[in-house]
Amino acid sequence: MSLTFYYSPMSTAMITDVVLEELGMPCERVTIDLKKGQTRTPEYLRLNPNGKVPLLVHDGTPIWESAAITLYLGEIFGVAKGLYPPPGTERGTAMKWIVWANVTLGEAAGRWMRNTSEYYPAEQHNAKAAEAAKVDMHGCLRILDDALAGKPFLLGDYTLADAHVNSVIGWLRFMAVDFSTYKNLNAWSDRCAARPAHGRAMARAS
Ligand SMILES: N[C@@H](CCC(=O)N[C@@H](CS)C(=O)NCC(=O)O)C(=O)O
C-alpha cells in the first residue's frame, strides 16, 4: 500500500493532516510551498489539475478535494479503527457534516473572506456583500452550535467528521471570526483540540 500526502502548513491541507494523524496512517509527506507556486508545476498539475493542496495519492490514484479525501479515508481505513461509521444512517450523518463544512459553511466563509481579507485586493472588496456573507456564515455557526447542544461530538462519539469540521472551524478562528457566542461549539473545539492527533498536526504546522 502506498499513500503520498501533498500538504502545506496552515492551509486546507491541515484538515487532511489531522484526519491522517487520527488514523495513524503511515504515509509519505510532501511539503508544498504555495508561495513558490509548487502546485503549478506540470508534474503537480498532472496529479491535481486544480493546482491545490491537499492532494492524496493512494496506490497511484490521485484523490483531491479535502471533503472527498476525508470521506474516502473514513470509508477505507476509518471504520476498522472506530473513527468512521459503517454504511447506514450514522455514515449519512458523518457525510452530511463533512460536506456541509466545505460547501455551505465554506461558501459563506469564502465569500466573507473575499470581501474583507487582506489576501484579496481591497478594490475587490464589497461592504454589502461582506455583510451578507457574515450573516450567512454566522447562521451556519449557529446551526453547528445548536447541533452540539448536549453532545460531546457530532455523532456522540468522536469521528473523523469532528476532525474535519473542527479543522474548517480552526481556519475561521485563524481569520479572527468572532466565536464568543458559540458556547457548545467552543467546548467541542476544545475537546477536539485535546486529542493527541490534533496536537501532532498543529505542532508540525507551527
Ligand atoms: N476545495 C478545496 C480547496 C483547496 C484550496 O483552496 N487549497 C489552497 C490552500 S488553502 C491551495 O492549495 N492554493 C494553492 C494556490 O492557489 O496556488 C479543498 O477543500 O481541498
Coordinates of N, CA and C and ligand atoms in Angstrom, one line a residue:
M1 N 0.9 -1.2 0.0 CA 0.0 0.0 0.0 C 0.9 1.2 0.0
S2 N 0.6 2.2 -0.9 CA 1.4 3.4 -0.9 C 0.4 4.6 -0.8
L3 N 0.8 5.5 0.1 CA 0.0 6.7 0.4 C 0.9 7.9 0.4
T4 N 0.7 8.9 -0.5 CA 1.5 10.1 -0.5 C 0.6 11.3 -0.3
F5 N 1.0 12.1 0.6 CA 0.2 13.3 1.0 C 0.9 14.5 0.7
Y6 N 0.3 15.4 -0.2 CA 0.9 16.7 -0.5 C 0.2 17.7 0.3
Y7 N 1.0 18.4 1.0 CA 0.4 19.3 2.0 C 1.2 20.6 2.2
S8 N 0.6 21.7 2.7 CA 1.2 22.9 3.1 C 0.7 23.2 4.5
P9 N 1.6 23.7 5.4 CA 1.2 24.1 6.7 C 0.2 25.3 6.6
M10 N -0.7 25.3 7.6 CA -1.7 26.4 7.7 C -2.5 26.6 6.3
S11 N -2.9 25.5 5.8 CA -3.7 25.6 4.5 C -4.9 24.6 4.7
T12 N -5.7 24.5 3.7 CA -6.8 23.5 3.7 C -6.3 22.1 4.0
A13 N -5.0 21.9 3.6 CA -4.4 20.5 3.9 C -4.3 20.1 5.3
M14 N -4.5 21.1 6.2 CA -4.5 20.8 7.7 C -5.6 19.9 8.0
I15 N -6.7 20.0 7.3 CA -7.9 19.1 7.6 C -7.4 17.6 7.4
T16 N -6.8 17.4 6.2 CA -6.3 16.0 5.9 C -5.2 15.6 6.9
D17 N -4.4 16.5 7.3 CA -3.3 16.2 8.2 C -3.9 15.6 9.5
V18 N -4.9 16.3 10.0 CA -5.5 15.9 11.3 C -6.1 14.5 11.1
V19 N -6.8 14.3 10.0 CA -7.5 13.0 9.7 C -6.5 11.9 9.6
L20 N -5.4 12.1 8.9 CA -4.3 11.1 8.8 C -3.7 10.8 10.1
E21 N -3.5 11.8 10.9 CA -2.9 11.6 12.3 C -3.9 10.8 13.1
E22 N -5.2 11.1 13.0 CA -6.2 10.3 13.8 C -6.1 8.8 13.4
L23 N -6.0 8.6 12.1 CA -6.0 7.2 11.6 C -4.6 6.5 11.8
G24 N -3.6 7.3 12.1 CA -2.3 6.8 12.3 C -1.8 6.1 11.1
M25 N -2.1 6.8 9.9 CA -1.7 6.2 8.7 C -0.2 6.5 8.3
P26 N 0.6 5.5 8.1 CA 1.9 5.8 7.6 C 1.8 6.3 6.2
C27 N 2.4 7.4 5.9 CA 2.4 8.0 4.5 C 3.6 8.8 4.3
E28 N 3.9 9.0 3.0 CA 5.0 9.9 2.6 C 4.4 11.3 2.5
R29 N 5.0 12.2 3.2 CA 4.5 13.6 3.2 C 5.4 14.4 2.3
V30 N 4.7 15.1 1.4 CA 5.5 16.1 0.6 C 5.0 17.5 0.9
T31 N 5.9 18.3 1.4 CA 5.5 19.7 1.8 C 5.6 20.5 0.5
I32 N 4.6 21.2 0.3 CA 4.4 22.1 -0.9 C 4.5 23.5 -0.5
D33 N 5.4 24.3 -1.1 CA 5.5 25.8 -0.8 C 4.6 26.5 -1.8
L34 N 3.4 27.0 -1.3 CA 2.4 27.6 -2.1 C 3.0 28.9 -2.7
K35 N 3.8 29.6 -1.9 CA 4.3 30.9 -2.3 C 5.3 30.8 -3.5
K36 N 5.9 29.6 -3.5 CA 6.8 29.3 -4.7 C 6.1 28.7 -5.9
G37 N 4.8 28.6 -5.8 CA 4.0 28.1 -6.9 C 4.2 26.6 -7.2
Q38 N 4.5 25.9 -6.1 CA 4.8 24.5 -6.3 C 3.6 23.6 -6.7
T39 N 2.4 24.2 -6.6 CA 1.2 23.4 -7.0 C 1.0 23.7 -8.5
R40 N 1.8 24.5 -9.1 CA 1.5 24.9 -10.5 C 2.5 24.3 -11.5
T41 N 3.3 23.4 -11.0 CA 4.3 22.7 -11.9 C 3.6 21.7 -12.8
P42 N 4.0 21.4 -14.0 CA 3.4 20.4 -14.8 C 3.2 19.0 -14.1
E43 N 4.2 18.7 -13.3 CA 4.1 17.4 -12.6 C 3.0 17.4 -11.6
Y44 N 2.9 18.5 -10.8 CA 1.8 18.6 -9.8 C 0.4 18.6 -10.5
L45 N 0.3 19.4 -11.6 CA -1.0 19.6 -12.2 C -1.4 18.3 -12.9
R46 N -0.5 17.4 -13.2 CA -0.9 16.1 -13.7 C -1.6 15.3 -12.7
L47 N -1.3 15.5 -11.4 CA -1.9 14.8 -10.3 C -3.2 15.6 -9.8
N48 N -3.1 16.9 -9.8 CA -4.2 17.7 -9.4 C -4.3 18.9 -10.3
P49 N -5.2 18.8 -11.3 CA -5.3 19.9 -12.3 C -5.8 21.2 -11.7
N50 N -6.3 21.1 -10.5 CA -6.8 22.3 -9.8 C -5.6 23.1 -9.2
G51 N -4.4 22.5 -9.1 CA -3.3 23.2 -8.5 C -3.4 23.5 -7.1
K52 N -4.0 22.6 -6.3 CA -4.3 23.0 -4.9 C -3.9 21.8 -4.0
V53 N -3.6 22.1 -2.7 CA -3.5 21.1 -1.7 C -4.8 21.2 -0.8
P54 N -5.2 20.1 -0.2 CA -4.5 18.8 -0.1 C -4.7 17.9 -1.4
L55 N -3.7 17.0 -1.5 CA -3.8 16.0 -2.5 C -3.3 14.7 -1.9
L56 N -4.0 13.6 -2.1 CA -3.6 12.3 -1.6 C -3.4 11.4 -2.8
V57 N -2.3 10.7 -2.9 CA -2.2 9.7 -4.0 C -2.1 8.3 -3.3
H58 N -3.2 7.5 -3.5 CA -3.3 6.2 -2.9 C -3.1 5.1 -4.0
D59 N -2.1 4.4 -3.8 CA -1.7 3.3 -4.8 C -1.8 3.9 -6.2
G60 N -1.3 5.1 -6.4 CA -1.2 5.7 -7.8 C -2.4 6.4 -8.2
T61 N -3.5 6.4 -7.4 CA -4.7 7.2 -7.8 C -4.8 8.5 -7.0
P62 N -4.8 9.6 -7.7 CA -4.9 10.9 -7.0 C -6.3 11.2 -6.5
I63 N -6.4 11.6 -5.3 CA -7.7 12.0 -4.7 C -7.5 13.4 -4.3
W64 N -8.3 14.4 -4.8 CA -8.3 15.7 -4.3 C -9.6 16.2 -3.9
E65 N -9.7 17.3 -3.2 CA -10.8 17.9 -2.5 C -10.8 17.3 -1.1
S66 N -10.6 18.2 -0.1 CA -10.5 17.8 1.2 C -11.7 17.0 1.7
A67 N -12.9 17.3 1.3 CA -14.0 16.6 1.8 C -14.0 15.2 1.2
A68 N -13.7 15.1 -0.1 CA -13.6 13.7 -0.7 C -12.6 12.9 0.0
I69 N -11.4 13.5 0.3 CA -10.3 12.8 1.0 C -10.8 12.2 2.3
T70 N -11.5 13.1 3.1 CA -11.9 12.6 4.4 C -12.9 11.4 4.3
L71 N -13.9 11.6 3.3 CA -14.9 10.5 3.1 C -14.2 9.3 2.7
Y72 N -13.2 9.4 1.8 CA -12.5 8.2 1.3 C -11.7 7.5 2.3
L73 N -10.9 8.3 3.1 CA -10.1 7.7 4.1 C -11.0 7.1 5.2
G74 N -12.1 7.8 5.5 CA -13.0 7.2 6.5 C -13.5 5.9 6.1
E75 N -14.0 5.8 4.8 CA -14.5 4.6 4.3 C -13.5 3.4 4.3
I76 N -12.3 3.8 3.8 CA -11.3 2.7 3.5 C -10.6 2.3 4.8
F77 N -10.3 3.3 5.7 CA -9.5 2.9 6.9 C -10.2 3.3 8.2
G78 N -11.1 4.2 8.2 CA -11.7 4.7 9.4 C -12.6 3.7 10.1
V79 N -13.4 2.9 9.4 CA -14.4 2.1 10.0 C -13.7 1.1 11.0
A80 N -12.7 0.4 10.5 CA -12.0 -0.6 11.3 C -11.4 0.0 12.5
K81 N -11.0 1.3 12.4 CA -10.4 1.9 13.6 C -11.4 2.6 14.5
G82 N -12.7 2.5 14.2 CA -13.7 3.0 15.1 C -13.8 4.5 15.0
L83 N -13.3 5.1 13.8 CA -13.3 6.5 13.7 C -14.3 7.0 12.6
Y84 N -15.0 6.1 12.0 CA -15.9 6.5 10.9 C -17.0 5.4 10.9
P85 N -18.3 5.8 10.8 CA -19.3 4.8 10.9 C -19.4 3.9 9.7
P86 N -19.9 2.7 9.8 CA -20.1 1.8 8.7 C -21.3 2.3 7.9
P87 N -21.5 1.8 6.6 CA -22.7 2.3 5.9 C -24.0 2.3 6.7
G88 N -24.8 3.3 6.5 CA -26.0 3.4 7.3 C -26.3 4.8 7.7
T89 N -27.2 5.0 8.6 CA -27.6 6.4 8.9 C -26.5 7.2 9.6
E90 N -25.7 6.5 10.5 CA -24.6 7.3 11.1 C -23.6 7.7 10.1
R91 N -23.3 6.9 9.1 CA -22.5 7.2 8.0 C -23.0 8.5 7.3
G92 N -24.4 8.4 7.0 CA -25.0 9.6 6.4 C -24.8 10.9 7.2
T93 N -24.9 10.7 8.5 CA -24.8 11.9 9.4 C -23.4 12.5 9.3
A94 N -22.4 11.6 9.3 CA -21.0 12.0 9.2 C -20.7 12.7 7.9
M95 N -21.2 12.1 6.8 CA -21.1 12.7 5.5 C -21.7 14.1 5.4
K96 N -22.9 14.2 6.0 CA -23.7 15.4 6.0 C -22.8 16.6 6.5
W97 N -22.2 16.3 7.7 CA -21.4 17.4 8.3 C -20.1 17.7 7.6
I98 N -19.5 16.7 7.0 CA -18.2 16.9 6.3 C -18.5 17.8 5.0
V99 N -19.6 17.4 4.3 CA -19.9 18.1 3.1 C -20.4 19.5 3.4
W100 N -21.2 19.6 4.4 CA -21.7 20.9 4.9 C -20.6 21.9 5.2
A101 N -19.6 21.4 5.9 CA -18.5 22.3 6.3 C -17.8 22.9 5.1
N102 N -17.6 22.0 4.0 CA -16.9 22.6 2.9 C -17.8 23.4 2.0
V103 N -19.0 22.9 1.8 CA -19.9 23.5 0.8 C -20.7 24.7 1.4
T104 N -21.5 24.5 2.4 CA -22.4 25.5 2.9 C -21.6 26.5 3.8
L105 N -21.0 26.0 4.8 CA -20.2 26.9 5.6 C -19.0 27.5 4.8
G106 N -18.4 26.7 4.1 CA -17.2 27.1 3.3 C -17.5 28.2 2.3
E107 N -18.7 28.0 1.7 CA -19.1 29.0 0.7 C -19.3 30.4 1.3
A108 N -20.0 30.4 2.5 CA -20.3 31.7 3.2 C -19.0 32.3 3.7
A109 N -18.2 31.4 4.2 CA -16.9 31.9 4.8 C -16.0 32.4 3.7
G110 N -15.9 31.7 2.6 CA -15.1 32.1 1.4 C -15.6 33.5 0.9
R111 N -16.9 33.7 0.8 CA -17.4 34.9 0.3 C -17.0 36.1 1.3
W112 N -17.1 35.8 2.6 CA -16.8 36.8 3.6 C -15.3 37.2 3.4
M113 N -14.5 36.1 3.3 CA -13.0 36.4 3.1 C -12.7 37.2 1.9
R114 N -13.3 36.8 0.8 CA -13.0 37.5 -0.5 C -13.4 39.0 -0.4
N115 N -14.4 39.3 0.5 CA -14.8 40.7 0.6 C -14.2 41.5 1.8
T116 N -13.4 40.8 2.6 CA -12.8 41.5 3.7 C -11.3 41.3 3.9
S117 N -10.8 40.2 3.4 CA -9.4 39.8 3.8 C -8.4 40.5 3.0
E118 N -7.2 40.7 3.7 CA -6.1 41.4 3.1 C -5.5 40.5 2.0
Y119 N -5.8 39.2 2.0 CA -5.3 38.3 1.0 C -6.0 38.6 -0.4
Y120 N -7.0 39.4 -0.4 CA -7.7 39.8 -1.6 C -7.6 41.3 -1.8
P121 N -7.4 41.8 -3.0 CA -7.2 43.2 -3.3 C -8.4 44.0 -2.7
A122 N -8.0 45.2 -2.0 CA -9.1 46.0 -1.4 C -10.1 46.5 -2.4
E123 N -9.7 46.7 -3.7 CA -10.6 47.2 -4.7 C -11.7 46.2 -5.1
Q124 N -11.4 44.9 -4.7 CA -12.4 43.9 -5.0 C -13.4 43.7 -3.8
H125 N -13.1 44.3 -2.7 CA -14.0 44.2 -1.5 C -15.3 44.9 -1.8
N126 N -16.4 44.3 -1.3 CA -17.7 45.0 -1.4 C -18.3 44.9 0.0
A127 N -18.6 46.0 0.6 CA -19.0 46.1 2.0 C -20.4 45.4 2.2
K128 N -21.3 45.6 1.2 CA -22.6 44.9 1.4 C -22.5 43.4 1.2
A129 N -21.7 43.0 0.3 CA -21.5 41.6 0.1 C -20.9 40.9 1.3
A130 N -19.9 41.7 1.9 CA -19.3 41.2 3.1 C -20.3 41.0 4.3
E131 N -21.1 42.0 4.4 CA -22.1 41.9 5.5 C -23.1 40.7 5.3
A132 N -23.5 40.6 4.0 CA -24.4 39.4 3.7 C -23.7 38.1 4.0
A133 N -22.4 38.0 3.6 CA -21.7 36.8 3.8 C -21.5 36.5 5.3
K134 N -21.3 37.6 6.1 CA -21.1 37.4 7.5 C -22.4 36.9 8.2
V135 N -23.5 37.4 7.7 CA -24.8 36.9 8.3 C -24.9 35.4 7.9
D136 N -24.6 35.0 6.7 CA -24.8 33.6 6.3 C -23.8 32.7 7.1
M137 N -22.6 33.2 7.2 CA -21.6 32.4 7.9 C -22.0 32.2 9.4
H138 N -22.4 33.3 10.1 CA -22.9 33.1 11.5 C -24.1 32.3 11.6
G139 N -25.0 32.3 10.5 CA -26.1 31.4 10.5 C -25.7 30.0 10.6
C140 N -24.6 29.7 9.8 CA -24.1 28.3 9.8 C -23.5 28.0 11.2
L141 N -22.7 28.9 11.7 CA -22.1 28.6 13.0 C -23.2 28.4 14.1
R142 N -24.3 29.1 14.0 CA -25.4 28.9 15.0 C -26.0 27.4 14.8
I143 N -26.1 27.0 13.5 CA -26.6 25.6 13.3 C -25.7 24.6 13.9
L144 N -24.4 24.8 13.8 CA -23.4 23.9 14.4 C -23.5 23.9 15.9
D145 N -23.5 25.1 16.4 CA -23.6 25.3 17.9 C -24.9 24.6 18.4
D146 N -26.0 24.7 17.8 CA -27.2 24.1 18.2 C -27.1 22.6 18.1
A147 N -26.5 22.1 17.0 CA -26.4 20.6 16.8 C -25.5 20.0 17.9
L148 N -24.6 20.8 18.5 CA -23.7 20.2 19.5 C -24.3 20.3 21.0
A149 N -25.5 20.9 21.1 CA -26.1 21.0 22.4 C -26.2 19.6 23.1
G150 N -25.7 19.4 24.3 CA -25.8 18.2 25.0 C -25.1 17.0 24.4
K151 N -24.2 17.3 23.5 CA -23.4 16.2 22.8 C -21.9 16.5 22.9
P152 N -21.1 15.5 23.2 CA -19.7 15.7 23.2 C -19.1 15.9 21.8
F153 N -19.7 15.1 20.9 CA -19.2 15.2 19.5 C -20.4 15.1 18.5
L154 N -20.1 15.3 17.2 CA -21.2 15.4 16.3 C -22.1 14.2 16.2
L155 N -21.5 13.0 16.3 CA -22.3 11.8 16.3 C -22.4 11.1 17.7
G156 N -22.1 11.9 18.7 CA -22.0 11.3 20.1 C -20.5 11.0 20.4
D157 N -20.1 9.9 19.8 CA -18.6 9.5 19.9 C -17.8 10.3 18.9
Y158 N -16.5 10.5 19.2 CA -15.6 11.2 18.3 C -15.5 10.4 16.9
T159 N -15.6 11.1 15.8 CA -15.4 10.5 14.5 C -14.5 11.5 13.6
L160 N -14.2 11.0 12.4 CA -13.5 11.9 11.5 C -14.3 13.1 11.1
A161 N -15.6 13.1 11.3 CA -16.4 14.2 11.0 C -16.0 15.4 11.9
D162 N -15.8 15.1 13.2 CA -15.3 16.1 14.1 C -14.0 16.6 13.7
A163 N -13.0 15.7 13.3 CA -11.7 16.2 12.9 C -11.8 17.1 11.7
H164 N -12.7 16.8 10.8 CA -12.8 17.5 9.6 C -13.5 18.9 9.9
V165 N -14.6 18.9 10.5 CA -15.4 20.1 10.7 C -14.6 21.1 11.6
N166 N -14.0 20.5 12.6 CA -13.2 21.4 13.6 C -12.0 22.0 12.9
S167 N -11.5 21.3 11.9 CA -10.3 21.9 11.2 C -10.8 23.1 10.3
V168 N -12.0 23.0 9.7 CA -12.6 24.1 9.0 C -12.8 25.3 10.0
I169 N -13.3 25.0 11.1 CA -13.6 26.0 12.2 C -12.3 26.6 12.6
G170 N -11.2 25.8 12.7 CA -9.9 26.4 13.0 C -9.4 27.4 12.0
W171 N -9.7 27.2 10.8 CA -9.4 28.2 9.7 C -10.2 29.5 10.0
L172 N -11.4 29.4 10.4 CA -12.2 30.6 10.7 C -11.7 31.3 11.9
R173 N -11.3 30.6 12.9 CA -10.7 31.2 14.1 C -9.4 31.9 13.7
F174 N -8.6 31.3 12.9 CA -7.4 32.0 12.4 C -7.7 33.3 11.6
M175 N -8.9 33.3 11.0 CA -9.3 34.5 10.2 C -10.0 35.5 11.2
A176 N -9.9 35.3 12.5 CA -10.5 36.2 13.5 C -12.0 36.3 13.5
V177 N -12.7 35.3 13.0 CA -14.2 35.3 13.2 C -14.5 35.3 14.7
D178 N -15.5 36.0 15.0 CA -15.9 36.1 16.4 C -16.7 34.9 16.8
F179 N -16.2 34.1 17.7 CA -16.8 32.8 18.2 C -17.4 33.0 19.6
S180 N -17.4 34.2 20.1 CA -17.7 34.4 21.5 C -19.1 33.9 21.9
T181 N -20.1 33.8 21.0 CA -21.4 33.4 21.4 C -21.7 31.9 21.2
Y182 N -20.7 31.2 20.8 CA -21.0 29.8 20.5 C -20.4 28.8 21.6
K183 N -21.2 28.7 22.6 CA -20.7 28.0 23.8 C -20.5 26.5 23.5
N184 N -21.5 25.9 22.9 CA -21.3 24.4 22.7 C -20.2 24.1 21.7
L185 N -20.2 25.0 20.7 CA -19.1 24.9 19.6 C -17.7 25.0 20.2
N186 N -17.6 26.0 21.1 CA -16.2 26.3 21.7 C -15.8 25.1 22.6
A187 N -16.8 24.6 23.3 CA -16.4 23.4 24.2 C -16.0 22.2 23.4
W188 N -16.8 22.0 22.3 CA -16.5 20.9 21.3 C -15.1 21.1 20.7
S189 N -14.8 22.3 20.3 CA -13.5 22.6 19.7 C -12.4 22.3 20.7
D190 N -12.6 22.6 21.9 CA -11.6 22.3 23.0 C -11.4 20.8 23.1
R191 N -12.5 20.0 23.0 CA -12.4 18.6 23.1 C -11.7 18.0 21.9
C192 N -11.9 18.5 20.7 CA -11.2 18.1 19.5 C -9.7 18.4 19.6
A193 N -9.5 19.6 20.1 CA -8.1 20.1 20.2 C -7.3 19.3 21.2
A194 N -8.0 18.7 22.2 CA -7.3 17.9 23.3 C -6.8 16.6 22.8
R195 N -7.2 16.2 21.6 CA -6.8 14.9 21.1 C -5.3 14.9 20.6
P196 N -4.6 13.9 21.0 CA -3.1 13.9 20.6 C -2.9 14.1 19.1
A197 N -3.8 13.5 18.3 CA -3.6 13.6 16.8 C -3.7 15.1 16.4
H198 N -4.6 15.8 17.0 CA -4.7 17.2 16.6 C -3.5 18.0 17.0
G199 N -3.0 17.7 18.2 CA -1.7 18.3 18.7 C -0.5 18.0 17.8
R200 N -0.4 16.8 17.3 CA 0.7 16.4 16.5 C 0.6 17.2 15.1
A201 N -0.6 17.3 14.6 CA -0.7 18.0 13.3 C -0.4 19.5 13.5
M202 N -0.9 20.1 14.6 CA -0.6 21.5 14.9 C 0.9 21.8 15.1
A203 N 1.5 20.8 15.8 CA 2.9 21.0 16.1 C 3.7 21.0 14.8
R204 N 3.3 20.2 13.9 CA 4.0 20.1 12.6 C 3.9 21.4 11.8
A205 N 2.7 22.0 11.9 CA 2.4 23.2 11.1 C 3.1 24.5 11.7
S206 N 3.5 24.4 13.0 CA 4.0 25.7 13.6 C 5.5 25.7 13.5
Ligands
LIG1 N1 -11.9 22.9 -2.2 C1 -10.5 22.6 -2.0 C2 -9.8 23.9 -1.6 C3 -8.3 23.7 -1.6 C4 -7.6 25.0 -1.6 O1 -8.1 26.1 -1.8 N2 -6.2 25.0 -1.3 C5 -5.4 26.1 -1.3 C6 -4.7 26.3 0.0 S1 -5.8 26.7 1.3 C7 -4.3 26.0 -2.3 O2 -3.8 24.9 -2.5 N3 -4.0 27.1 -3.0 C8 -2.9 27.0 -3.9 C9 -2.9 28.0 -5.0 O3 -4.0 28.6 -5.1 O4 -1.9 28.2 -5.6 C10 -10.4 21.6 -0.9 O5 -11.2 21.6 0.0 O6 -9.5 20.7 -1.0

